[in-house]
Tab-separated table of C-alpha atoms in Angstrom:
chain	number	residue	atom	x	y	z
A	30	MET	CA	105.130	55.313	18.500
A	31	SER	CA	106.422	52.430	16.557
A	32	ASP	CA	104.142	53.307	13.680
A	33	ILE	CA	105.704	56.741	13.356
A	34	PHE	CA	109.206	55.283	13.226
A	35	SER	CA	108.138	52.635	10.651
A	36	LEU	CA	107.003	55.507	8.443
A	37	ILE	CA	110.476	57.070	8.617
A	38	ASP	CA	112.057	53.813	7.575
A	39	GLU	CA	109.732	53.486	4.499
A	40	GLU	CA	110.736	55.135	1.310
A	41	VAL	CA	108.253	57.990	0.664
A	42	ASP	CA	107.535	59.543	-2.645
A	43	ALA	CA	107.966	63.237	-1.893
A	44	GLN	CA	105.866	64.135	-5.003
A	45	LYS	CA	102.746	62.957	-3.132
A	46	PHE	CA	103.055	65.957	-0.820
A	47	ASP	CA	103.081	68.409	-3.787
A	48	LYS	CA	99.326	68.124	-4.001
A	49	VAL	CA	98.678	68.691	-0.318
A	50	SER	CA	97.957	72.254	0.784
A	51	THR	CA	96.573	73.861	3.802
A	52	GLU	CA	93.469	74.865	1.889
A	53	LYS	CA	92.792	71.314	0.615
A	54	GLY	CA	93.485	69.884	4.076
A	55	SER	CA	91.044	72.286	5.623
A	56	THR	CA	88.464	71.428	3.011
A	57	LEU	CA	88.931	67.726	3.623
A	58	SER	CA	88.389	68.155	7.313
A	59	THR	CA	85.337	70.270	6.764
A	60	LEU	CA	83.874	67.554	4.381
A	61	VAL	CA	84.613	64.802	6.967
A	62	ARG	CA	82.919	66.809	9.737
A	63	GLN	CA	79.970	67.552	7.315
A	64	SER	CA	79.581	63.819	6.600
A	65	MET	CA	79.518	63.013	10.334
A	66	GLU	CA	76.962	65.697	10.976
A	67	ILE	CA	74.764	64.266	8.162
A	68	GLU	CA	75.050	60.851	9.689
A	69	ASP	CA	73.956	62.182	13.083
A	70	ASP	CA	71.069	64.015	11.397
A	71	ILE	CA	70.006	60.839	9.639
A	72	ALA	CA	70.100	58.836	12.966
A	73	ALA	CA	68.077	61.624	14.703
A	74	THR	CA	65.457	61.742	11.848
A	75	GLU	CA	65.085	57.972	11.897
A	76	GLN	CA	64.580	58.117	15.718
A	77	ARG	CA	62.025	60.905	15.190
A	78	LEU	CA	60.203	58.865	12.652
A	79	LYS	CA	60.128	55.880	14.978
A	80	ASP	CA	58.776	57.986	17.757
A	81	LEU	CA	56.121	59.538	15.575
A	82	LYS	CA	54.947	56.062	14.346
A	83	TYR	CA	54.692	54.890	17.996
A	84	ARG	CA	52.624	57.941	18.884
A	85	LYS	CA	50.239	57.510	15.929
A	86	ARG	CA	49.786	53.808	16.774
A	87	LYS	CA	49.059	54.745	20.406
A	88	VAL	CA	46.508	57.429	19.447
A	89	ASN	CA	44.834	55.151	16.830
A	90	GLU	CA	44.950	51.882	18.753
A	91	GLU	CA	44.372	53.083	22.299
A	92	ASP	CA	43.289	56.672	22.755
A	93	ILE	CA	40.651	57.129	20.028
A	94	PRO	CA	39.075	53.647	20.503
A	95	ALA	CA	38.838	54.004	24.213
A	96	LEU	CA	37.327	57.493	23.953
A	97	MET	CA	34.816	56.454	21.186
A	98	SER	CA	33.793	53.384	23.151
A	99	GLU	CA	33.280	55.468	26.246
A	100	MET	CA	31.066	57.755	24.162
A	101	GLY	CA	29.199	54.674	22.734
A	102	MET	CA	30.150	55.135	19.096
A	103	ASP	CA	31.942	53.013	16.480
A	104	SER	CA	32.113	55.667	13.752
A	105	ILE	CA	32.010	59.430	13.369
A	106	GLU	CA	32.963	62.150	10.994
A	107	VAL	CA	35.518	64.792	12.153
A	108	ASP	CA	36.320	67.858	9.866
A	109	GLY	CA	34.988	65.806	6.893
A	110	ASN	CA	37.165	62.772	7.758
A	111	LYS	CA	35.492	59.464	8.398
A	112	VAL	CA	36.625	57.704	11.606
A	113	LYS	CA	35.576	54.033	11.996
A	114	LEU	CA	36.633	51.572	14.738
A	115	ARG	CA	37.748	48.178	13.392
A	116	GLN	CA	39.167	45.069	15.005
A	117	PHE	CA	42.752	44.224	14.038
A	118	VAL	CA	44.865	41.102	14.614
A	119	HIS	CA	48.620	41.000	14.635
A	120	ALA	CA	50.421	37.681	14.678
A	121	ARG	CA	54.076	36.754	14.584
A	122	ILE	CA	55.767	33.422	15.172
A	123	SER	CA	58.969	33.879	17.155
A	124	GLU	CA	61.960	31.680	16.465
A	125	GLU	CA	61.658	30.079	19.876
A	126	LYS	CA	58.024	29.120	19.191
A	127	ARG	CA	58.462	28.138	15.476
A	128	ASP	CA	58.583	24.342	15.872
A	129	GLU	CA	55.650	24.327	18.282
A	130	ALA	CA	53.589	26.659	15.980
A	131	PHE	CA	54.315	24.565	12.870
A	132	ALA	CA	53.522	21.269	14.682
A	133	TRP	CA	50.260	22.666	15.873
A	134	ILE	CA	49.257	24.053	12.464
A	135	ARG	CA	50.048	20.600	10.859
A	136	SER	CA	48.171	18.836	13.640
A	137	ILE	CA	44.866	20.647	12.804
A	138	GLY	CA	45.313	19.885	9.049
A	139	GLU	CA	46.292	23.327	7.866
A	140	GLY	CA	49.991	22.780	7.008
A	141	ASP	CA	49.397	24.122	3.587
A	142	ILE	CA	49.882	27.693	4.818
A	143	ILE	CA	53.516	26.764	5.772
A	144	LYS	CA	55.869	27.635	2.927
A	145	ASN	CA	58.902	25.469	2.410
A	146	ASP	CA	61.733	27.193	0.499
A	147	VAL	CA	64.711	25.223	-0.630
A	148	THR	CA	67.802	27.293	-1.756
A	149	VAL	CA	71.242	26.315	-2.839
A	150	SER	CA	74.221	28.455	-3.389
A	151	PHE	CA	76.293	27.635	-6.552
A	152	ASN	CA	79.880	28.503	-7.345
A	153	ALA	CA	80.660	30.239	-10.711
A	154	GLY	CA	80.277	27.798	-13.514
A	155	GLN	CA	77.648	25.561	-11.893
A	156	ASP	CA	74.647	26.927	-13.890
A	157	ASN	CA	73.919	23.525	-15.362
A	158	VAL	CA	73.332	22.124	-11.818
A	159	ALA	CA	71.013	24.962	-10.811
A	160	GLY	CA	67.904	23.484	-12.399
A	161	ALA	CA	68.150	20.061	-10.662
A	162	VAL	CA	65.854	18.939	-8.024
A	163	VAL	CA	66.767	18.741	-4.267
A	164	ASP	CA	67.572	15.045	-4.286
A	165	GLU	CA	69.731	15.381	-7.388
A	166	LEU	CA	71.590	18.199	-5.669
A	167	ARG	CA	72.238	16.071	-2.552
A	168	ASN	CA	73.421	13.253	-4.849
A	169	LYS	CA	75.935	15.679	-6.317
A	170	GLY	CA	77.304	16.475	-2.824
A	171	LEU	CA	75.664	19.920	-2.538
A	172	ASP	CA	73.942	20.927	0.601
A	173	PRO	CA	70.747	22.842	-0.017
A	174	ALA	CA	69.435	25.130	2.710
A	175	GLN	CA	65.841	24.657	3.695
A	176	LYS	CA	63.650	27.122	5.255
A	177	GLN	CA	60.078	26.761	6.330
A	178	HIS	CA	57.910	29.792	7.152
A	179	VAL	CA	54.445	31.236	6.963
A	180	HIS	CA	54.283	34.583	5.218
A	181	PRO	CA	53.452	37.344	7.648
A	182	MET	CA	50.257	38.405	5.864
A	183	LYS	CA	49.094	34.899	5.373
A	184	LEU	CA	49.699	34.243	9.118
A	185	LYS	CA	47.821	37.354	10.122
A	186	ALA	CA	44.782	36.514	7.789
A	187	TRP	CA	44.784	32.814	9.011
A	188	ALA	CA	44.835	33.865	12.721
A	189	LYS	CA	42.133	36.497	12.189
A	190	GLU	CA	39.910	33.953	10.399
A	191	ARG	CA	40.266	31.403	13.191
A	192	ILE	CA	39.498	33.936	15.922
A	193	GLU	CA	36.414	35.205	13.927
A	194	LYS	CA	35.190	31.671	13.636
A	195	GLY	CA	35.790	30.950	17.337
A	196	GLN	CA	38.321	28.209	16.517
A	197	GLU	CA	41.047	27.253	18.887
A	198	ILE	CA	44.366	29.126	18.585
A	199	ASP	CA	47.212	29.729	21.129
A	200	PHE	CA	47.701	33.459	21.335
A	201	GLU	CA	51.228	33.125	22.897
A	202	THR	CA	52.515	30.576	20.388
A	203	PHE	CA	51.573	32.708	17.455
A	204	GLY	CA	52.386	36.088	19.162
A	205	ILE	CA	48.754	37.265	18.569
A	206	HIS	CA	47.609	40.730	19.636
A	207	VAL	CA	43.971	41.631	19.058
A	208	GLY	CA	42.713	45.039	19.427
A	209	THR	CA	40.630	47.830	18.050
A	210	GLU	CA	41.986	50.670	15.956
A	211	ALA	CA	40.533	53.914	14.518
A	212	LYS	CA	40.691	53.745	10.768
A	213	ILE	CA	40.683	57.359	9.575
A	214	SER	CA	39.670	58.007	5.880
A	215	ARG	CA	40.655	61.489	4.754
A	216	SER	CA	38.039	63.445	2.930
């Protein structure tokens, strides 16, 4: 209520209301409702896409491989499309397991797969400092951010190679999931 009374106390330019009409107000309301409906449609479509991707993954990684294995086959042609079973490896280092995973990678002498990015944010006018090395930045009182990571595709390839060679790897630490999927090549 106090907001309504504060509006009365303010000096209002009456000419601003000259451009307001019932028709324009109605059109504006319609456009706002339309925008909200579109937003709801986008959310529903994104959820539908997520559901479809889940269903496709389940069919390709569970249903088809299970049935083909039961039938004793690892490849087949259906309606001119080639279907072949292949092993896949998914790997992901969670934030909680990051230090443990990196320590283990370094302990086996493969630390070169770990990327080490150093970034610094500069204020306007500090372009001349941007080319300096990390030590020089620290000497100037700047605090560079440092991020160590393994690129997801590199991690996946590295984990797959270790598994294929029968080398030791902690599936839990590296979030490894191994399975068989149907690779379908359209004709």
